[in-house]
Amino acid sequence: MASRKLLTLVFIIEQDRILLGMKKRGFGAGWWNGFGGKVQQGETIEEAAKRELREECEITVDSLEEFATITFEFVNDPPLLEVHLFKSHTYSGVPTETEEMRPQWFKHQEIPFDTMWVDDKIWFPYMLAGKKFDAYFTFQGHHTIQNYSITERTSSS
């Protein structure tokens, strides 16, 4: 079985707009994304999500709602990336640019999918509709989706 790397991704959503960050360095540099990163030893997935949000755009949240888990497989490039996605509608502080990310608000109809990971346009509608889901994407390189599946969670899961 392939090894897995646990990661987080956080989205701040207000009525008709969403806060995204322009990744300035590292994996995904040059693309808009949520805020997040690796889960460190000794912290829960939610603690990691809150820490990454604070580190990457200097805002804090009291609570997060986990709404999805997406597993990414990059052909011939292990490990699998298991990304836990969270959202919050409230936060404290002012979104501030850091060495890693430049935050910016986007209206839902103006989300810059042409400068984001190609899978985002597939699962963002689920997130924006308030749905919970699990997904699996297989990538060839970083720009080509080989195949994918999305399963909506039932209310009991």
Coordinates of N, CA and C in Angstrom, one line a residue:
M1 N 0.8 -1.2 0.0 CA 0.0 0.0 0.0 C 0.9 1.2 0.0
A2 N 0.5 2.2 -0.8 CA 1.3 3.4 -0.9 C 1.3 4.2 0.4
S3 N 2.4 4.9 0.7 CA 2.4 5.8 1.9 C 1.6 7.0 1.6
R4 N 1.1 7.6 2.7 CA 0.3 8.8 2.6 C 0.9 10.0 3.4
K5 N 0.7 11.2 2.8 CA 1.1 12.4 3.5 C -0.2 13.1 3.9
L6 N -0.4 13.4 5.1 CA -1.5 14.2 5.6 C -1.3 15.7 5.4
L7 N -2.3 16.3 4.8 CA -2.3 17.7 4.5 C -3.6 18.3 4.9
T8 N -3.6 19.7 5.0 CA -4.9 20.4 5.2 C -5.1 21.5 4.2
L9 N -6.3 21.9 4.1 CA -6.7 23.1 3.2 C -7.8 23.8 3.8
V10 N -7.7 25.1 4.0 CA -8.8 25.9 4.7 C -9.3 27.0 3.7
F11 N -10.6 27.1 3.7 CA -11.2 28.2 2.9 C -12.1 29.0 3.8
I12 N -11.9 30.3 3.7 CA -12.8 31.3 4.4 C -13.9 31.7 3.4
I13 N -15.1 31.5 3.8 CA -16.2 31.8 2.8 C -17.2 32.7 3.5
E14 N -17.4 33.8 2.8 CA -18.5 34.8 3.3 C -19.5 34.9 2.2
Q15 N -20.8 35.0 2.5 CA -21.9 35.0 1.5 C -21.5 34.7 0.1
D16 N -21.0 35.7 -0.7 CA -20.8 35.5 -2.1 C -19.3 35.6 -2.5
R17 N -18.4 35.5 -1.5 CA -17.0 35.6 -1.8 C -16.2 34.6 -1.0
I18 N -15.0 34.3 -1.5 CA -14.1 33.3 -0.9 C -12.7 33.9 -0.8
L19 N -12.0 33.6 0.3 CA -10.6 34.0 0.4 C -9.7 32.9 -0.1
L20 N -8.9 33.3 -1.1 CA -7.8 32.4 -1.6 C -6.5 33.0 -1.4
G21 N -5.4 32.2 -1.5 CA -4.1 32.7 -1.4 C -3.3 32.4 -2.7
M22 N -2.5 33.3 -3.2 CA -1.5 33.1 -4.2 C -0.3 32.5 -3.6
K23 N 0.0 31.3 -3.9 CA 1.1 30.6 -3.4 C 2.4 31.1 -4.0
K24 N 3.3 31.6 -3.1 CA 4.5 32.3 -3.6 C 5.7 31.5 -3.7
R25 N 5.7 30.3 -3.0 CA 6.9 29.4 -3.1 C 6.5 28.0 -2.8
G26 N 7.3 27.1 -3.2 CA 7.1 25.7 -2.9 C 6.1 25.0 -3.8
F27 N 5.5 23.9 -3.4 CA 4.6 23.1 -4.1 C 3.3 23.9 -4.5
G28 N 3.0 24.1 -5.8 CA 1.9 24.8 -6.2 C 2.1 26.3 -6.3
A29 N 3.4 26.7 -6.3 CA 3.7 28.2 -6.4 C 3.2 28.7 -7.7
G30 N 2.6 29.9 -7.7 CA 2.1 30.6 -8.8 C 0.6 30.3 -9.0
W31 N 0.0 29.5 -8.1 CA -1.4 29.2 -8.3 C -2.2 29.7 -7.0
W32 N -3.5 30.0 -7.3 CA -4.4 30.3 -6.2 C -4.9 29.0 -5.5
N33 N -5.0 29.1 -4.2 CA -5.4 27.9 -3.5 C -6.0 28.3 -2.1
G34 N -6.5 27.4 -1.4 CA -6.8 27.6 0.0 C -5.5 27.7 0.8
F35 N -5.7 27.8 2.1 CA -4.5 27.9 3.0 C -4.3 26.6 3.7
G36 N -3.1 26.1 3.8 CA -2.9 24.8 4.5 C -1.5 24.3 4.3
G37 N -1.4 23.0 4.7 CA -0.1 22.4 4.6 C 0.0 21.1 5.4
K38 N 1.2 20.7 5.7 CA 1.5 19.5 6.4 C 1.0 19.4 7.8
V39 N 0.5 18.2 8.2 CA 0.2 18.0 9.6 C 1.5 17.6 10.3
Q40 N 1.8 18.3 11.4 CA 3.1 18.0 12.1 C 2.8 17.0 13.2
Q41 N 3.9 16.3 13.5 CA 3.8 15.3 14.6 C 3.3 15.9 15.9
G42 N 2.3 15.2 16.5 CA 1.8 15.7 17.8 C 0.6 16.6 17.6
E43 N 0.2 17.0 16.4 CA -1.0 17.9 16.3 C -2.1 17.2 15.5
T44 N -3.3 17.5 15.9 CA -4.4 17.0 15.1 C -4.5 17.6 13.8
I45 N -5.3 17.0 12.9 CA -5.5 17.6 11.6 C -6.1 19.0 11.7
E46 N -7.1 19.2 12.5 CA -7.7 20.5 12.7 C -6.7 21.5 13.3
E47 N -5.9 21.1 14.2 CA -4.9 22.0 14.8 C -3.9 22.4 13.7
A48 N -3.5 21.5 12.8 CA -2.6 21.8 11.7 C -3.3 22.8 10.8
A49 N -4.6 22.7 10.5 CA -5.3 23.6 9.6 C -5.3 25.0 10.2
K50 N -5.6 25.1 11.5 CA -5.7 26.4 12.1 C -4.3 27.0 12.1
R51 N -3.2 26.3 12.4 CA -1.9 26.8 12.4 C -1.4 27.3 11.1
E52 N -1.7 26.5 10.0 CA -1.3 26.9 8.7 C -2.1 28.2 8.3
L53 N -3.3 28.3 8.6 CA -4.1 29.5 8.3 C -3.4 30.7 8.9
R54 N -3.1 30.6 10.2 CA -2.4 31.7 10.9 C -1.1 32.0 10.3
E55 N -0.3 31.0 10.0 CA 1.0 31.2 9.4 C 1.0 31.8 8.0
E56 N 0.0 31.4 7.2 CA 0.0 31.8 5.8 C -0.7 33.1 5.5
C57 N -1.7 33.5 6.4 CA -2.3 34.8 6.1 C -2.7 35.6 7.4
E58 N -2.2 35.1 8.5 CA -2.3 35.9 9.8 C -3.7 36.1 10.3
I59 N -4.6 35.1 10.0 CA -5.9 35.2 10.6 C -6.1 33.9 11.4
T60 N -7.1 34.0 12.4 CA -7.4 32.9 13.2 C -8.9 32.5 13.1
V61 N -9.2 31.3 13.4 CA -10.6 30.8 13.5 C -10.8 30.1 14.8
D62 N -12.0 30.2 15.3 CA -12.3 29.5 16.6 C -12.7 28.1 16.2
S63 N -13.4 27.9 15.1 CA -13.9 26.6 14.7 C -13.8 26.4 13.2
L64 N -13.6 25.2 12.8 CA -13.6 24.8 11.4 C -14.6 23.7 11.2
E65 N -15.1 23.7 10.0 CA -16.0 22.6 9.6 C -15.3 21.8 8.5
E66 N -15.0 20.5 8.8 CA -14.4 19.6 7.8 C -15.5 19.2 6.8
F67 N -15.3 19.4 5.5 CA -16.3 19.1 4.6 C -15.9 18.1 3.5
A68 N -14.6 17.8 3.5 CA -14.2 16.9 2.4 C -12.8 16.3 2.7
T69 N -12.5 15.1 2.1 CA -11.2 14.6 2.1 C -10.9 14.2 0.6
I70 N -9.8 14.8 0.1 CA -9.5 14.5 -1.3 C -8.1 13.8 -1.2
T71 N -8.0 12.7 -1.9 CA -6.7 12.0 -2.0 C -6.2 12.2 -3.4
F72 N -4.9 12.6 -3.5 CA -4.3 12.9 -4.8 C -3.2 11.9 -5.0
E73 N -3.2 11.2 -6.2 CA -2.2 10.3 -6.6 C -1.5 10.9 -7.8
F74 N -0.2 11.1 -7.7 CA 0.6 11.5 -8.8 C 1.4 10.3 -9.4
V75 N 1.0 9.9 -10.6 CA 1.6 8.8 -11.2 C 3.1 8.8 -11.2
N76 N 3.7 7.7 -10.7 CA 5.2 7.6 -10.6 C 5.8 8.6 -9.6
D77 N 5.0 9.2 -8.7 CA 5.5 10.2 -7.7 C 4.8 10.0 -6.4
P78 N 5.2 8.9 -5.7 CA 4.6 8.7 -4.3 C 5.1 9.8 -3.4
P79 N 4.4 10.0 -2.2 CA 3.3 9.3 -1.7 C 2.0 9.8 -2.1
L80 N 0.9 9.2 -1.7 CA -0.5 9.8 -1.9 C -0.6 11.0 -1.0
L81 N -1.3 12.0 -1.5 CA -1.6 13.2 -0.6 C -3.0 13.1 -0.2
E82 N -3.2 13.0 1.1 CA -4.5 12.9 1.7 C -4.8 14.3 2.3
V83 N -5.7 15.0 1.6 CA -5.9 16.4 2.0 C -7.3 16.6 2.7
H84 N -7.3 17.1 3.9 CA -8.5 17.3 4.6 C -8.9 18.8 4.4
L85 N -10.1 19.0 3.9 CA -10.6 20.3 3.6 C -11.6 20.8 4.6
F86 N -11.3 22.1 5.0 CA -12.1 22.7 6.1 C -12.6 24.1 5.5
K87 N -13.7 24.6 6.1 CA -14.2 25.9 5.8 C -14.6 26.6 7.1
S88 N -14.6 27.9 7.1 CA -15.1 28.7 8.2 C -15.8 29.9 7.6
H89 N -16.8 30.4 8.2 CA -17.5 31.6 7.8 C -17.2 32.8 8.7
T90 N -16.4 32.5 9.7 CA -16.0 33.6 10.6 C -14.5 33.5 10.9
Y91 N -13.8 34.6 11.2 CA -12.4 34.6 11.5 C -12.1 35.9 12.2
S92 N -10.9 35.9 12.8 CA -10.4 37.1 13.5 C -9.1 37.5 12.8
G93 N -8.9 38.8 12.8 CA -7.7 39.4 12.2 C -8.0 39.9 10.8
V94 N -6.9 40.4 10.1 CA -7.0 40.9 8.8 C -6.1 40.0 7.9
P95 N -6.7 39.5 6.8 CA -5.9 38.6 5.9 C -4.7 39.5 5.4
T96 N -3.5 39.0 5.7 CA -2.2 39.7 5.5 C -1.3 38.8 4.7
E97 N -0.6 39.5 3.7 CA 0.4 38.7 2.9 C 1.6 38.3 3.8
T98 N 2.0 37.1 3.5 CA 3.2 36.5 4.2 C 4.2 36.1 3.2
E99 N 5.3 35.5 3.7 CA 6.4 35.1 2.7 C 5.8 34.0 1.8
E100 N 4.8 33.2 2.3 CA 4.3 32.1 1.5 C 3.1 32.4 0.7
M101 N 2.2 33.3 1.1 CA 0.9 33.4 0.5 C 0.5 34.9 0.4
R102 N -0.2 35.3 -0.7 CA -0.8 36.6 -0.8 C -2.3 36.4 -0.9
P103 N -3.0 36.7 0.2 CA -4.5 36.5 0.2 C -5.3 37.5 -0.6
Q104 N -6.4 37.1 -1.2 CA -7.2 38.0 -1.9 C -8.7 37.4 -1.9
W105 N -9.7 38.3 -1.8 CA -11.1 37.8 -1.9 C -11.5 37.7 -3.3
F106 N -12.3 36.7 -3.6 CA -12.9 36.6 -4.9 C -14.4 36.3 -4.8
K107 N -15.2 37.0 -5.6 CA -16.6 36.7 -5.7 C -16.7 35.3 -6.3
H108 N -17.7 34.5 -5.9 CA -17.9 33.1 -6.4 C -17.8 33.0 -7.9
Q109 N -18.4 34.0 -8.6 CA -18.5 33.9 -10.0 C -17.2 34.4 -10.7
E110 N -16.2 34.8 -9.9 CA -14.9 35.3 -10.4 C -13.7 34.5 -9.9
I111 N -14.0 33.3 -9.4 CA -12.9 32.4 -8.9 C -11.9 32.2 -10.1
P112 N -10.6 32.4 -9.9 CA -9.7 32.3 -11.1 C -9.2 30.9 -11.4
F113 N -10.1 30.1 -11.9 CA -9.8 28.7 -12.1 C -8.7 28.5 -13.1
D114 N -8.4 29.4 -14.0 CA -7.4 29.3 -15.0 C -6.0 29.4 -14.3
T115 N -5.9 29.8 -13.1 CA -4.6 29.9 -12.4 C -4.7 29.2 -11.0
M116 N -5.4 28.0 -11.1 CA -5.6 27.1 -9.9 C -5.3 25.7 -10.4
W117 N -5.2 24.8 -9.4 CA -5.1 23.4 -9.8 C -6.3 23.0 -10.6
V118 N -6.0 22.1 -11.6 CA -7.1 21.8 -12.6 C -8.3 21.0 -11.9
D119 N -8.0 20.4 -10.8 CA -9.1 19.6 -10.1 C -10.1 20.6 -9.4
D120 N -9.7 21.8 -9.1 CA -10.5 22.7 -8.3 C -11.8 23.0 -9.0
K121 N -11.8 23.2 -10.3 CA -13.1 23.5 -11.0 C -14.1 22.3 -11.0
I122 N -13.6 21.1 -10.7 CA -14.5 20.0 -10.6 C -15.1 19.9 -9.2
W123 N -14.4 20.1 -8.1 CA -14.9 19.9 -6.8 C -15.4 21.2 -6.1
F124 N -14.9 22.4 -6.5 CA -15.4 23.7 -5.9 C -16.9 23.8 -5.9
P125 N -17.6 23.4 -7.0 CA -19.1 23.6 -6.9 C -19.7 22.8 -5.7
Y126 N -19.1 21.7 -5.4 CA -19.6 20.9 -4.2 C -19.4 21.7 -2.9
M127 N -18.2 22.3 -2.8 CA -17.9 23.1 -1.6 C -18.8 24.3 -1.5
L128 N -19.0 25.0 -2.6 CA -19.8 26.3 -2.6 C -21.3 26.0 -2.4
A129 N -21.7 24.8 -2.7 CA -23.1 24.4 -2.5 C -23.3 23.8 -1.1
G130 N -22.2 23.8 -0.3 CA -22.4 23.3 1.1 C -22.4 21.8 1.2
K131 N -21.9 21.1 0.2 CA -22.0 19.6 0.2 C -20.7 19.1 0.9
K132 N -20.8 17.9 1.5 CA -19.7 17.2 2.0 C -19.4 16.0 1.1
F133 N -18.1 15.7 0.9 CA -17.7 14.7 -0.1 C -16.4 14.2 0.1
D134 N -16.1 13.1 -0.5 CA -14.8 12.5 -0.6 C -14.4 12.3 -2.1
A135 N -13.2 12.6 -2.4 CA -12.8 12.5 -3.8 C -11.4 11.9 -3.9
Y136 N -11.1 11.4 -5.1 CA -9.8 10.8 -5.5 C -9.4 11.2 -6.9
F137 N -8.3 11.9 -7.0 CA -7.8 12.3 -8.3 C -6.5 11.7 -8.6
T138 N -6.3 11.2 -9.8 CA -5.1 10.6 -10.3 C -4.5 11.6 -11.3
F139 N -3.3 12.1 -11.0 CA -2.7 13.1 -11.9 C -1.5 12.4 -12.7
Q140 N -1.4 12.8 -13.9 CA -0.2 12.5 -14.7 C 0.5 13.9 -14.8
G141 N 1.7 14.0 -14.1 CA 2.3 15.3 -13.9 C 1.4 16.1 -13.0
H142 N 1.5 17.5 -13.1 CA 0.8 18.4 -12.2 C -0.4 19.0 -12.9
H143 N -0.6 18.8 -14.2 CA -1.6 19.6 -15.0 C -2.6 18.7 -15.6
T144 N -2.4 17.4 -15.6 CA -3.3 16.5 -16.3 C -4.0 15.5 -15.4
I145 N -5.3 15.5 -15.3 CA -6.1 14.6 -14.5 C -6.3 13.3 -15.4
Q146 N -5.8 12.2 -14.9 CA -5.9 10.9 -15.6 C -7.3 10.4 -15.3
N147 N -7.8 10.4 -14.1 CA -9.1 10.0 -13.7 C -9.5 10.5 -12.3
Y148 N -10.8 10.5 -12.0 CA -11.2 11.0 -10.7 C -12.5 10.4 -10.3
S149 N -12.8 10.5 -9.0 CA -14.2 10.1 -8.5 C -14.5 11.0 -7.4
I150 N -15.8 11.4 -7.3 CA -16.3 12.2 -6.2 C -17.5 11.5 -5.6
T151 N -17.5 11.3 -4.3 CA -18.7 10.7 -3.7 C -19.2 11.6 -2.6
E152 N -20.5 12.0 -2.7 CA -21.1 12.9 -1.7 C -21.3 12.1 -0.5
R153 N -21.0 12.7 0.7 CA -21.3 12.0 1.9 C -22.8 12.1 2.2
T154 N -23.3 11.0 2.8 CA -24.7 11.0 3.2 C -24.7 11.7 4.6
S155 N -25.9 12.2 5.0 CA -26.0 12.9 6.3 C -25.6 12.1 7.5
S156 N -25.6 10.7 7.4 CA -25.2 9.9 8.5 C -23.7 9.7 8.6
S157 N -22.9 10.1 7.6 CA -21.5 9.9 7.6 C -20.7 11.1 8.1

